[in-house]
Amino acid sequence: MRCFAKANGFTLIEVLIALAVIGISLAAVGGEMVQMLNTANKMQTQTYASWIAHNKITEMRLANVVPDVSASSGEVSFAQQEWAWRAVVSETGVENLYRVDVTVSFPGGDPLLRPVTGFIGEPVPPGQSNRSWNRAPESSGEPDPAGERR
């Protein structure tokens, strides 16, 4: 007759230690997941802000007028969210070339999300945007890219 049989298995202390290790591991993985989600949201917000700023510069270029050296601002709805933009046009020191600095943020004075700088040149007739690059080469005696002598 046996009084006590040797039990095979884990003791209560071993199980508690294993659960503690698993709990700490899961907490660390959860913290990393939250950090990755925050980073992804921040990158998405900055990408949208960059697109808005580039769109504003493109709108100013497509207006095909000499921009006024001044500042303007407004709000736009983009990606189911409201955004505030501010554009500052300044001279560059080069004739008929203007610098445009566009900043994008959330309305209500939230911090700046994305600054973008672009340049706008002298307006030209449609289809003539590359005319300064397509000018006939001056005669220099050297072959041009097509192989003809200038």
mmCIF file with all atom_site columns, C-alpha atoms in Angstrom:
data_model
loop_
_atom_site.group_PDB
_atom_site.id
_atom_site.type_symbol
_atom_site.label_atom_id
_atom_site.label_alt_id
_atom_site.label_comp_id
_atom_site.label_asym_id
_atom_site.label_entity_id
_atom_site.label_seq_id
_atom_site.pdbx_PDB_ins_code
_atom_site.Cartn_x
_atom_site.Cartn_y
_atom_site.Cartn_z
_atom_site.occupancy
_atom_site.B_iso_or_equiv
_atom_site.pdbx_formal_charge
_atom_site.auth_seq_id
_atom_site.auth_comp_id
_atom_site.auth_asym_id
_atom_site.auth_atom_id
_atom_site.pdbx_PDB_model_num
ATOM 1   C CA . MET A 1 1   ? 0.000   0.000  0.000   1.00 0.00 ? 1   MET A CA 1
ATOM 2   C CA . ARG A 1 2   ? 1.273   3.381  -0.946  1.00 0.00 ? 2   ARG A CA 1
ATOM 3   C CA . CYS A 1 3   ? 0.767   6.370  1.212   1.00 0.00 ? 3   CYS A CA 1
ATOM 4   C CA . PHE A 1 4   ? 2.036   9.055  -1.009  1.00 0.00 ? 4   PHE A CA 1
ATOM 5   C CA . ALA A 1 5   ? 2.936   8.736  -4.657  1.00 0.00 ? 5   ALA A CA 1
ATOM 6   C CA . LYS A 1 6   ? 5.550   11.030 -6.163  1.00 0.00 ? 6   LYS A CA 1
ATOM 7   C CA . ALA A 1 7   ? 3.679   13.618 -8.218  1.00 0.00 ? 7   ALA A CA 1
ATOM 8   C CA . ASN A 1 8   ? 5.052   14.474 -11.658 1.00 0.00 ? 8   ASN A CA 1
ATOM 9   C CA . GLY A 1 9   ? 4.382   18.036 -12.848 1.00 0.00 ? 9   GLY A CA 1
ATOM 10  C CA . PHE A 1 10  ? 5.022   21.643 -12.011 1.00 0.00 ? 10  PHE A CA 1
ATOM 11  C CA . THR A 1 11  ? 4.893   23.204 -8.613  1.00 0.00 ? 11  THR A CA 1
ATOM 12  C CA . LEU A 1 12  ? 2.775   26.233 -7.937  1.00 0.00 ? 12  LEU A CA 1
ATOM 13  C CA . ILE A 1 13  ? 5.861   28.470 -7.799  1.00 0.00 ? 13  ILE A CA 1
ATOM 14  C CA . GLU A 1 14  ? 7.050   27.270 -11.227 1.00 0.00 ? 14  GLU A CA 1
ATOM 15  C CA . VAL A 1 15  ? 3.639   27.998 -12.762 1.00 0.00 ? 15  VAL A CA 1
ATOM 16  C CA . LEU A 1 16  ? 3.542   31.486 -11.198 1.00 0.00 ? 16  LEU A CA 1
ATOM 17  C CA . ILE A 1 17  ? 7.034   32.284 -12.516 1.00 0.00 ? 17  ILE A CA 1
ATOM 18  C CA . ALA A 1 18  ? 6.072   31.091 -16.007 1.00 0.00 ? 18  ALA A CA 1
ATOM 19  C CA . LEU A 1 19  ? 2.917   33.241 -15.942 1.00 0.00 ? 19  LEU A CA 1
ATOM 20  C CA . ALA A 1 20  ? 4.933   36.263 -14.794 1.00 0.00 ? 20  ALA A CA 1
ATOM 21  C CA . VAL A 1 21  ? 7.410   35.817 -17.667 1.00 0.00 ? 21  VAL A CA 1
ATOM 22  C CA . ILE A 1 22  ? 4.571   35.498 -20.190 1.00 0.00 ? 22  ILE A CA 1
ATOM 23  C CA . GLY A 1 23  ? 2.819   38.553 -18.738 1.00 0.00 ? 23  GLY A CA 1
ATOM 24  C CA . ILE A 1 24  ? 5.970   40.702 -18.959 1.00 0.00 ? 24  ILE A CA 1
ATOM 25  C CA . SER A 1 25  ? 6.583   39.521 -22.540 1.00 0.00 ? 25  SER A CA 1
ATOM 26  C CA . LEU A 1 26  ? 3.029   40.323 -23.623 1.00 0.00 ? 26  LEU A CA 1
ATOM 27  C CA . ALA A 1 27  ? 3.228   43.769 -22.015 1.00 0.00 ? 27  ALA A CA 1
ATOM 28  C CA . ALA A 1 28  ? 6.461   44.500 -23.922 1.00 0.00 ? 28  ALA A CA 1
ATOM 29  C CA . VAL A 1 29  ? 4.954   43.326 -27.227 1.00 0.00 ? 29  VAL A CA 1
ATOM 30  C CA . GLY A 1 30  ? 1.829   45.405 -26.579 1.00 0.00 ? 30  GLY A CA 1
ATOM 31  C CA . GLY A 1 31  ? 3.932   48.500 -25.890 1.00 0.00 ? 31  GLY A CA 1
ATOM 32  C CA . GLU A 1 32  ? 5.853   48.018 -29.143 1.00 0.00 ? 32  GLU A CA 1
ATOM 33  C CA . MET A 1 33  ? 2.582   47.625 -31.073 1.00 0.00 ? 33  MET A CA 1
ATOM 34  C CA . VAL A 1 34  ? 1.245   50.880 -29.654 1.00 0.00 ? 34  VAL A CA 1
ATOM 35  C CA . GLN A 1 35  ? 4.485   52.654 -30.569 1.00 0.00 ? 35  GLN A CA 1
ATOM 36  C CA . MET A 1 36  ? 4.342   51.269 -34.128 1.00 0.00 ? 36  MET A CA 1
ATOM 37  C CA . LEU A 1 37  ? 0.726   52.406 -34.530 1.00 0.00 ? 37  LEU A CA 1
ATOM 38  C CA . ASN A 1 38  ? 1.576   55.908 -33.272 1.00 0.00 ? 38  ASN A CA 1
ATOM 39  C CA . THR A 1 39  ? 4.494   56.122 -35.703 1.00 0.00 ? 39  THR A CA 1
ATOM 40  C CA . ALA A 1 40  ? 2.323   54.949 -38.605 1.00 0.00 ? 40  ALA A CA 1
ATOM 41  C CA . ASN A 1 41  ? -0.355  57.549 -37.761 1.00 0.00 ? 41  ASN A CA 1
ATOM 42  C CA . LYS A 1 42  ? 2.263   60.302 -37.534 1.00 0.00 ? 42  LYS A CA 1
ATOM 43  C CA . MET A 1 43  ? 3.751   59.309 -40.887 1.00 0.00 ? 43  MET A CA 1
ATOM 44  C CA . GLN A 1 44  ? 0.300   59.270 -42.485 1.00 0.00 ? 44  GLN A CA 1
ATOM 45  C CA . THR A 1 45  ? -0.502  62.726 -41.098 1.00 0.00 ? 45  THR A CA 1
ATOM 46  C CA . GLN A 1 46  ? 2.818   64.155 -42.304 1.00 0.00 ? 46  GLN A CA 1
ATOM 47  C CA . THR A 1 47  ? 2.328   62.591 -45.744 1.00 0.00 ? 47  THR A CA 1
ATOM 48  C CA . TYR A 1 48  ? -1.135  64.141 -46.079 1.00 0.00 ? 48  TYR A CA 1
ATOM 49  C CA . ALA A 1 49  ? 0.234   67.511 -44.947 1.00 0.00 ? 49  ALA A CA 1
ATOM 50  C CA . SER A 1 50  ? 3.006   67.274 -47.536 1.00 0.00 ? 50  SER A CA 1
ATOM 51  C CA . TRP A 1 51  ? 0.485   66.486 -50.280 1.00 0.00 ? 51  TRP A CA 1
ATOM 52  C CA . ILE A 1 52  ? -1.643  69.472 -49.268 1.00 0.00 ? 52  ILE A CA 1
ATOM 53  C CA . ALA A 1 53  ? 1.370   71.798 -49.371 1.00 0.00 ? 53  ALA A CA 1
ATOM 54  C CA . HIS A 1 54  ? 2.483   70.485 -52.762 1.00 0.00 ? 54  HIS A CA 1
ATOM 55  C CA . ASN A 1 55  ? -1.087  70.828 -54.067 1.00 0.00 ? 55  ASN A CA 1
ATOM 56  C CA . LYS A 1 56  ? -1.160  74.477 -52.960 1.00 0.00 ? 56  LYS A CA 1
ATOM 57  C CA . ILE A 1 57  ? 2.126   75.226 -54.736 1.00 0.00 ? 57  ILE A CA 1
ATOM 58  C CA . THR A 1 58  ? 0.828   73.469 -57.854 1.00 0.00 ? 58  THR A CA 1
ATOM 59  C CA . GLU A 1 59  ? -2.404  75.501 -57.750 1.00 0.00 ? 59  GLU A CA 1
ATOM 60  C CA . MET A 1 60  ? -0.352  78.696 -57.607 1.00 0.00 ? 60  MET A CA 1
ATOM 61  C CA . ARG A 1 61  ? 1.760   77.559 -60.575 1.00 0.00 ? 61  ARG A CA 1
ATOM 62  C CA . LEU A 1 62  ? -1.305  76.588 -62.608 1.00 0.00 ? 62  LEU A CA 1
ATOM 63  C CA . ALA A 1 63  ? -2.885  80.008 -62.021 1.00 0.00 ? 63  ALA A CA 1
ATOM 64  C CA . ASN A 1 64  ? -0.230  81.191 -64.529 1.00 0.00 ? 64  ASN A CA 1
ATOM 65  C CA . VAL A 1 65  ? 0.083   84.659 -63.008 1.00 0.00 ? 65  VAL A CA 1
ATOM 66  C CA . VAL A 1 66  ? 2.916   86.441 -61.267 1.00 0.00 ? 66  VAL A CA 1
ATOM 67  C CA . PRO A 1 67  ? 2.278   85.813 -57.557 1.00 0.00 ? 67  PRO A CA 1
ATOM 68  C CA . ASP A 1 68  ? 2.059   88.741 -55.163 1.00 0.00 ? 68  ASP A CA 1
ATOM 69  C CA . VAL A 1 69  ? 4.856   88.917 -52.611 1.00 0.00 ? 69  VAL A CA 1
ATOM 70  C CA . SER A 1 70  ? 2.662   88.361 -49.583 1.00 0.00 ? 70  SER A CA 1
ATOM 71  C CA . ALA A 1 71  ? 1.224   85.762 -47.243 1.00 0.00 ? 71  ALA A CA 1
ATOM 72  C CA . SER A 1 72  ? -2.080  83.954 -47.553 1.00 0.00 ? 72  SER A CA 1
ATOM 73  C CA . SER A 1 73  ? -3.787  81.225 -45.605 1.00 0.00 ? 73  SER A CA 1
ATOM 74  C CA . GLY A 1 74  ? -6.849  79.056 -45.644 1.00 0.00 ? 74  GLY A CA 1
ATOM 75  C CA . GLU A 1 75  ? -8.368  75.741 -44.729 1.00 0.00 ? 75  GLU A CA 1
ATOM 76  C CA . VAL A 1 76  ? -8.978  72.656 -46.803 1.00 0.00 ? 76  VAL A CA 1
ATOM 77  C CA . SER A 1 77  ? -10.801 69.382 -46.275 1.00 0.00 ? 77  SER A CA 1
ATOM 78  C CA . PHE A 1 78  ? -8.613  66.427 -47.190 1.00 0.00 ? 78  PHE A CA 1
ATOM 79  C CA . ALA A 1 79  ? -8.827  62.735 -46.240 1.00 0.00 ? 79  ALA A CA 1
ATOM 80  C CA . GLN A 1 80  ? -11.955 63.357 -44.154 1.00 0.00 ? 80  GLN A CA 1
ATOM 81  C CA . GLN A 1 81  ? -10.107 65.881 -41.997 1.00 0.00 ? 81  GLN A CA 1
ATOM 82  C CA . GLU A 1 82  ? -9.756  69.661 -41.827 1.00 0.00 ? 82  GLU A CA 1
ATOM 83  C CA . TRP A 1 83  ? -6.307  71.183 -42.407 1.00 0.00 ? 83  TRP A CA 1
ATOM 84  C CA . ALA A 1 84  ? -4.967  74.738 -42.220 1.00 0.00 ? 84  ALA A CA 1
ATOM 85  C CA . TRP A 1 85  ? -2.340  76.003 -44.657 1.00 0.00 ? 85  TRP A CA 1
ATOM 86  C CA . ARG A 1 86  ? -0.279  79.193 -44.869 1.00 0.00 ? 86  ARG A CA 1
ATOM 87  C CA . ALA A 1 87  ? 1.643   80.256 -47.969 1.00 0.00 ? 87  ALA A CA 1
ATOM 88  C CA . VAL A 1 88  ? 4.333   82.941 -47.941 1.00 0.00 ? 88  VAL A CA 1
ATOM 89  C CA . VAL A 1 89  ? 5.552   84.224 -51.319 1.00 0.00 ? 89  VAL A CA 1
ATOM 90  C CA . SER A 1 90  ? 8.909   85.997 -51.343 1.00 0.00 ? 90  SER A CA 1
ATOM 91  C CA . GLU A 1 91  ? 11.395  87.219 -53.906 1.00 0.00 ? 91  GLU A CA 1
ATOM 92  C CA . THR A 1 92  ? 14.503  85.152 -54.592 1.00 0.00 ? 92  THR A CA 1
ATOM 93  C CA . GLY A 1 93  ? 16.828  87.767 -56.013 1.00 0.00 ? 93  GLY A CA 1
ATOM 94  C CA . VAL A 1 94  ? 16.450  86.165 -59.447 1.00 0.00 ? 94  VAL A CA 1
ATOM 95  C CA . GLU A 1 95  ? 14.258  88.085 -61.860 1.00 0.00 ? 95  GLU A CA 1
ATOM 96  C CA . ASN A 1 96  ? 10.785  86.539 -62.279 1.00 0.00 ? 96  ASN A CA 1
ATOM 97  C CA . LEU A 1 97  ? 11.451  83.715 -59.820 1.00 0.00 ? 97  LEU A CA 1
ATOM 98  C CA . TYR A 1 98  ? 9.520   83.570 -56.555 1.00 0.00 ? 98  TYR A CA 1
ATOM 99  C CA . ARG A 1 99  ? 9.905   81.344 -53.503 1.00 0.00 ? 99  ARG A CA 1
ATOM 100 C CA . VAL A 1 100 ? 6.758   79.877 -51.954 1.00 0.00 ? 100 VAL A CA 1
ATOM 101 C CA . ASP A 1 101 ? 6.891   78.464 -48.422 1.00 0.00 ? 101 ASP A CA 1
ATOM 102 C CA . VAL A 1 102 ? 3.744   76.528 -47.515 1.00 0.00 ? 102 VAL A CA 1
ATOM 103 C CA . THR A 1 103 ? 3.169   75.230 -44.012 1.00 0.00 ? 103 THR A CA 1
ATOM 104 C CA . VAL A 1 104 ? 0.363   72.860 -43.059 1.00 0.00 ? 104 VAL A CA 1
ATOM 105 C CA . SER A 1 105 ? -1.114  72.223 -39.623 1.00 0.00 ? 105 SER A CA 1
ATOM 106 C CA . PHE A 1 106 ? -4.389  71.338 -37.987 1.00 0.00 ? 106 PHE A CA 1
ATOM 107 C CA . PRO A 1 107 ? -6.815  74.250 -37.510 1.00 0.00 ? 107 PRO A CA 1
ATOM 108 C CA . GLY A 1 108 ? -6.770  75.926 -34.127 1.00 0.00 ? 108 GLY A CA 1
ATOM 109 C CA . GLY A 1 109 ? -3.076  76.501 -33.655 1.00 0.00 ? 109 GLY A CA 1
ATOM 110 C CA . ASP A 1 110 ? -1.938  72.905 -33.471 1.00 0.00 ? 110 ASP A CA 1
ATOM 111 C CA . PRO A 1 111 ? 1.767   72.418 -34.104 1.00 0.00 ? 111 PRO A CA 1
ATOM 112 C CA . LEU A 1 112 ? 3.215   72.674 -37.577 1.00 0.00 ? 112 LEU A CA 1
ATOM 113 C CA . LEU A 1 113 ? 3.029   69.355 -39.391 1.00 0.00 ? 113 LEU A CA 1
ATOM 114 C CA . ARG A 1 114 ? 4.951   69.894 -42.599 1.00 0.00 ? 114 ARG A CA 1
ATOM 115 C CA . PRO A 1 115 ? 6.769   72.811 -44.270 1.00 0.00 ? 115 PRO A CA 1
ATOM 116 C CA . VAL A 1 116 ? 7.273   72.636 -48.065 1.00 0.00 ? 116 VAL A CA 1
ATOM 117 C CA . THR A 1 117 ? 9.167   75.079 -50.288 1.00 0.00 ? 117 THR A CA 1
ATOM 118 C CA . GLY A 1 118 ? 8.595   75.532 -54.000 1.00 0.00 ? 118 GLY A CA 1
ATOM 119 C CA . PHE A 1 119 ? 9.436   78.031 -56.697 1.00 0.00 ? 119 PHE A CA 1
ATOM 120 C CA . ILE A 1 120 ? 7.234   79.766 -59.244 1.00 0.00 ? 120 ILE A CA 1
ATOM 121 C CA . GLY A 1 121 ? 8.625   81.345 -62.372 1.00 0.00 ? 121 GLY A CA 1
ATOM 122 C CA . GLU A 1 122 ? 7.377   83.833 -64.904 1.00 0.00 ? 122 GLU A CA 1
ATOM 123 C CA . PRO A 1 123 ? 4.036   82.807 -66.443 1.00 0.00 ? 123 PRO A CA 1
ATOM 124 C CA . VAL A 1 124 ? 4.255   81.580 -70.020 1.00 0.00 ? 124 VAL A CA 1
ATOM 125 C CA . PRO A 1 125 ? 1.688   80.683 -72.679 1.00 0.00 ? 125 PRO A CA 1
ATOM 126 C CA . PRO A 1 126 ? 0.397   77.100 -72.462 1.00 0.00 ? 126 PRO A CA 1
ATOM 127 C CA . GLY A 1 127 ? 2.741   74.636 -74.132 1.00 0.00 ? 127 GLY A CA 1
ATOM 128 C CA . GLN A 1 128 ? 5.738   76.939 -73.729 1.00 0.00 ? 128 GLN A CA 1
ATOM 129 C CA . SER A 1 129 ? 6.921   75.855 -70.285 1.00 0.00 ? 129 SER A CA 1
ATOM 130 C CA . ASN A 1 130 ? 10.311  74.653 -71.509 1.00 0.00 ? 130 ASN A CA 1
ATOM 131 C CA . ARG A 1 131 ? 11.042  77.406 -73.977 1.00 0.00 ? 131 ARG A CA 1
ATOM 132 C CA . SER A 1 132 ? 14.175  78.578 -72.141 1.00 0.00 ? 132 SER A CA 1
ATOM 133 C CA . TRP A 1 133 ? 15.588  75.051 -72.398 1.00 0.00 ? 133 TRP A CA 1
ATOM 134 C CA . ASN A 1 134 ? 14.629  74.623 -76.051 1.00 0.00 ? 134 ASN A CA 1
ATOM 135 C CA . ARG A 1 135 ? 16.259  77.743 -77.407 1.00 0.00 ? 135 ARG A CA 1
ATOM 136 C CA . ALA A 1 136 ? 18.379  77.289 -80.524 1.00 0.00 ? 136 ALA A CA 1
ATOM 137 C CA . PRO A 1 137 ? 22.008  76.811 -79.538 1.00 0.00 ? 137 PRO A CA 1
ATOM 138 C CA . GLU A 1 138 ? 24.357  79.638 -80.355 1.00 0.00 ? 138 GLU A CA 1
ATOM 139 C CA . SER A 1 139 ? 27.083  78.959 -82.865 1.00 0.00 ? 139 SER A CA 1
ATOM 140 C CA . SER A 1 140 ? 30.231  77.890 -81.061 1.00 0.00 ? 140 SER A CA 1
ATOM 141 C CA . GLY A 1 141 ? 31.859  75.477 -83.510 1.00 0.00 ? 141 GLY A CA 1
ATOM 142 C CA . GLU A 1 142 ? 31.209  72.530 -81.199 1.00 0.00 ? 142 GLU A CA 1
ATOM 143 C CA . PRO A 1 143 ? 28.743  69.791 -82.050 1.00 0.00 ? 143 PRO A CA 1
ATOM 144 C CA . ASP A 1 144 ? 25.363  69.991 -80.315 1.00 0.00 ? 144 ASP A CA 1
ATOM 145 C CA . PRO A 1 145 ? 23.777  66.864 -78.809 1.00 0.00 ? 145 PRO A CA 1
ATOM 146 C CA . ALA A 1 146 ? 22.314  65.933 -82.217 1.00 0.00 ? 146 ALA A CA 1
ATOM 147 C CA . GLY A 1 147 ? 25.832  65.836 -83.690 1.00 0.00 ? 147 GLY A CA 1
ATOM 148 C CA . GLU A 1 148 ? 25.561  68.971 -85.852 1.00 0.00 ? 148 GLU A CA 1
ATOM 149 C CA . ARG A 1 149 ? 28.139  71.766 -85.768 1.00 0.00 ? 149 ARG A CA 1
ATOM 150 C CA . ARG A 1 150 ? 27.040  75.055 -84.253 1.00 0.00 ? 150 ARG A CA 1
#
